PDB file of C-alpha atoms in Angstrom:
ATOM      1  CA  UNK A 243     -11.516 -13.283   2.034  1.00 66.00           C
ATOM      2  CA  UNK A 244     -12.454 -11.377  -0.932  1.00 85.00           C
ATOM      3  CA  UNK A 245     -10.871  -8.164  -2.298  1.00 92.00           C
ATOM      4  CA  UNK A 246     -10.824  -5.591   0.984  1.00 96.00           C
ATOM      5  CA  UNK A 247     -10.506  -1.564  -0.089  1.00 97.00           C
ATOM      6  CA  UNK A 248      -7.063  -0.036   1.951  1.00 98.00           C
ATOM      7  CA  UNK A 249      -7.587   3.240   3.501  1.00 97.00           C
ATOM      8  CA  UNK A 250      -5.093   6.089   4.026  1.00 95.00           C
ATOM      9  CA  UNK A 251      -5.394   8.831   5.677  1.00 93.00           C
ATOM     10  CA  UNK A 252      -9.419   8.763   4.816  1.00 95.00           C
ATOM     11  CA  UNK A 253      -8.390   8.153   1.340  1.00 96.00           C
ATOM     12  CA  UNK A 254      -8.560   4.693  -0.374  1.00 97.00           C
ATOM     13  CA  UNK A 255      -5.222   4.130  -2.048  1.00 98.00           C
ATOM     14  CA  UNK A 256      -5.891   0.926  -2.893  1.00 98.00           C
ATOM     15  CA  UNK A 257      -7.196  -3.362  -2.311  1.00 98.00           C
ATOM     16  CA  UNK A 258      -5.971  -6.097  -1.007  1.00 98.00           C
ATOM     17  CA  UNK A 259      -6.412  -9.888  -3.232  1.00 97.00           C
ATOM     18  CA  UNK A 260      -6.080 -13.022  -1.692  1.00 96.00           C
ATOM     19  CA  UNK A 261      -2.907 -14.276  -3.936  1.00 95.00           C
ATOM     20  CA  UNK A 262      -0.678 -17.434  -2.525  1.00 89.00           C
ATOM     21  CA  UNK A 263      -1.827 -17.722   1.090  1.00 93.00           C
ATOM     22  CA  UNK A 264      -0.885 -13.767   1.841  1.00 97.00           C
ATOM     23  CA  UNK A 265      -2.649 -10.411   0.228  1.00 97.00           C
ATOM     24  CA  UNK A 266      -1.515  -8.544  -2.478  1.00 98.00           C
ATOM     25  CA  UNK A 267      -1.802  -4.974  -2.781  1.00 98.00           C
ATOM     26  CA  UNK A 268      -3.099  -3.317  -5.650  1.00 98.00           C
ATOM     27  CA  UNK A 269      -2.312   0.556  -5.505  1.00 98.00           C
ATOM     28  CA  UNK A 270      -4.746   3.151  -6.952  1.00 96.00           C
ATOM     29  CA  UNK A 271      -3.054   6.192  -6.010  1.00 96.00           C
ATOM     30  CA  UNK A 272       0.077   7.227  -7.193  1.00 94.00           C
ATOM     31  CA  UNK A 273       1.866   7.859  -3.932  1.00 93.00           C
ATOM     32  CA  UNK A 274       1.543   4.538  -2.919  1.00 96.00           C
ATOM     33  CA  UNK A 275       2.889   2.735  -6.409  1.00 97.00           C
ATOM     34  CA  UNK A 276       6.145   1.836  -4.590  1.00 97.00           C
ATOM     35  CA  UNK A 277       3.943  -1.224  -2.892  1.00 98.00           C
ATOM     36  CA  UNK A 278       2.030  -2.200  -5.734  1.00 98.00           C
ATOM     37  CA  UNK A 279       1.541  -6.026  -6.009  1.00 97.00           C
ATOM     38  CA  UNK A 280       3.916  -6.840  -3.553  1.00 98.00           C
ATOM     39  CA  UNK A 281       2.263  -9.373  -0.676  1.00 98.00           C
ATOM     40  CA  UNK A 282       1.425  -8.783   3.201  1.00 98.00           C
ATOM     41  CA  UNK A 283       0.330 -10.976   5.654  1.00 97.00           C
ATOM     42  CA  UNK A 284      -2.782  -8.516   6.666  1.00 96.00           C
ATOM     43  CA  UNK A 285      -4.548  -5.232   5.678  1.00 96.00           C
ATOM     44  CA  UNK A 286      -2.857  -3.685   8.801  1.00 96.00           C
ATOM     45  CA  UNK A 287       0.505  -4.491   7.596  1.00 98.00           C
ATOM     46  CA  UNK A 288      -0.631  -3.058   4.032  1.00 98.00           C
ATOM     47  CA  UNK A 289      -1.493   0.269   6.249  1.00 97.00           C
ATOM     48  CA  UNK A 290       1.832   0.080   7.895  1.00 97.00           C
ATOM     49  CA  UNK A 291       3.771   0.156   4.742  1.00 98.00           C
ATOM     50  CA  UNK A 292       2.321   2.817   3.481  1.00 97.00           C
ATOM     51  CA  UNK A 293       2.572   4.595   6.368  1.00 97.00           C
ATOM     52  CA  UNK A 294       6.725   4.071   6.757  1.00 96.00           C
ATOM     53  CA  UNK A 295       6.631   5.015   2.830  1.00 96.00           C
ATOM     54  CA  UNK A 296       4.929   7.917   3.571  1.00 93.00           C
ATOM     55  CA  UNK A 297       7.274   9.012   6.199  1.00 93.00           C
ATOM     56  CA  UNK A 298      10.196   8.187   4.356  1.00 92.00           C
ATOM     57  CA  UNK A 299       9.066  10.226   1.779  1.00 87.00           C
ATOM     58  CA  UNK A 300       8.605  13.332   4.088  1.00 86.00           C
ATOM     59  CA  UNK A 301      11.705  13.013   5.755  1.00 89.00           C
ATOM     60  CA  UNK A 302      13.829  13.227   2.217  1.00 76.00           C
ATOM     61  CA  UNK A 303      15.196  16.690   1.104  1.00 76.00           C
ATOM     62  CA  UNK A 304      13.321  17.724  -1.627  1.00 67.00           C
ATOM     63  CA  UNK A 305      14.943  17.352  -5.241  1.00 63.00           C
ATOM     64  CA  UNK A 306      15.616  20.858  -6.679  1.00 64.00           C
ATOM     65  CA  UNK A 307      15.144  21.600 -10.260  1.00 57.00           C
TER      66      UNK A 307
END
């Protein structure tokens, strides 16, 4: 497998690398940084991390200034 672009929402966030037997991600977009180079077993996975991050980051109170 070569590098594969990761979709979000219609948006690509970022690619997947083969790196030691799994894929690493490789985030583009800043709302996704939180995964950056860490390793999945497949692209799906990749979309269902960034999906729970996503989520989690919807459900938190926002920080007032």
């Amino acid at each position: 497998m070569q590098k594969q672009v990761i979709e979000f929402a219609g948006e690509p966030v970022g690619i997947v690398v083969p790196d030691e037997n799994r894929l690493k991600f490789i985030a583009v977009k800043f709302h996704v940084i939180d995964l950056d180079e860490q390793r999945f077993d497949s692209p799906d996975d990749v979309r269902l991390a960034i999906s729970r991050l996503v989520a989690a980051r919807n459900a938190a109170p926002a920080a007032h200034v």
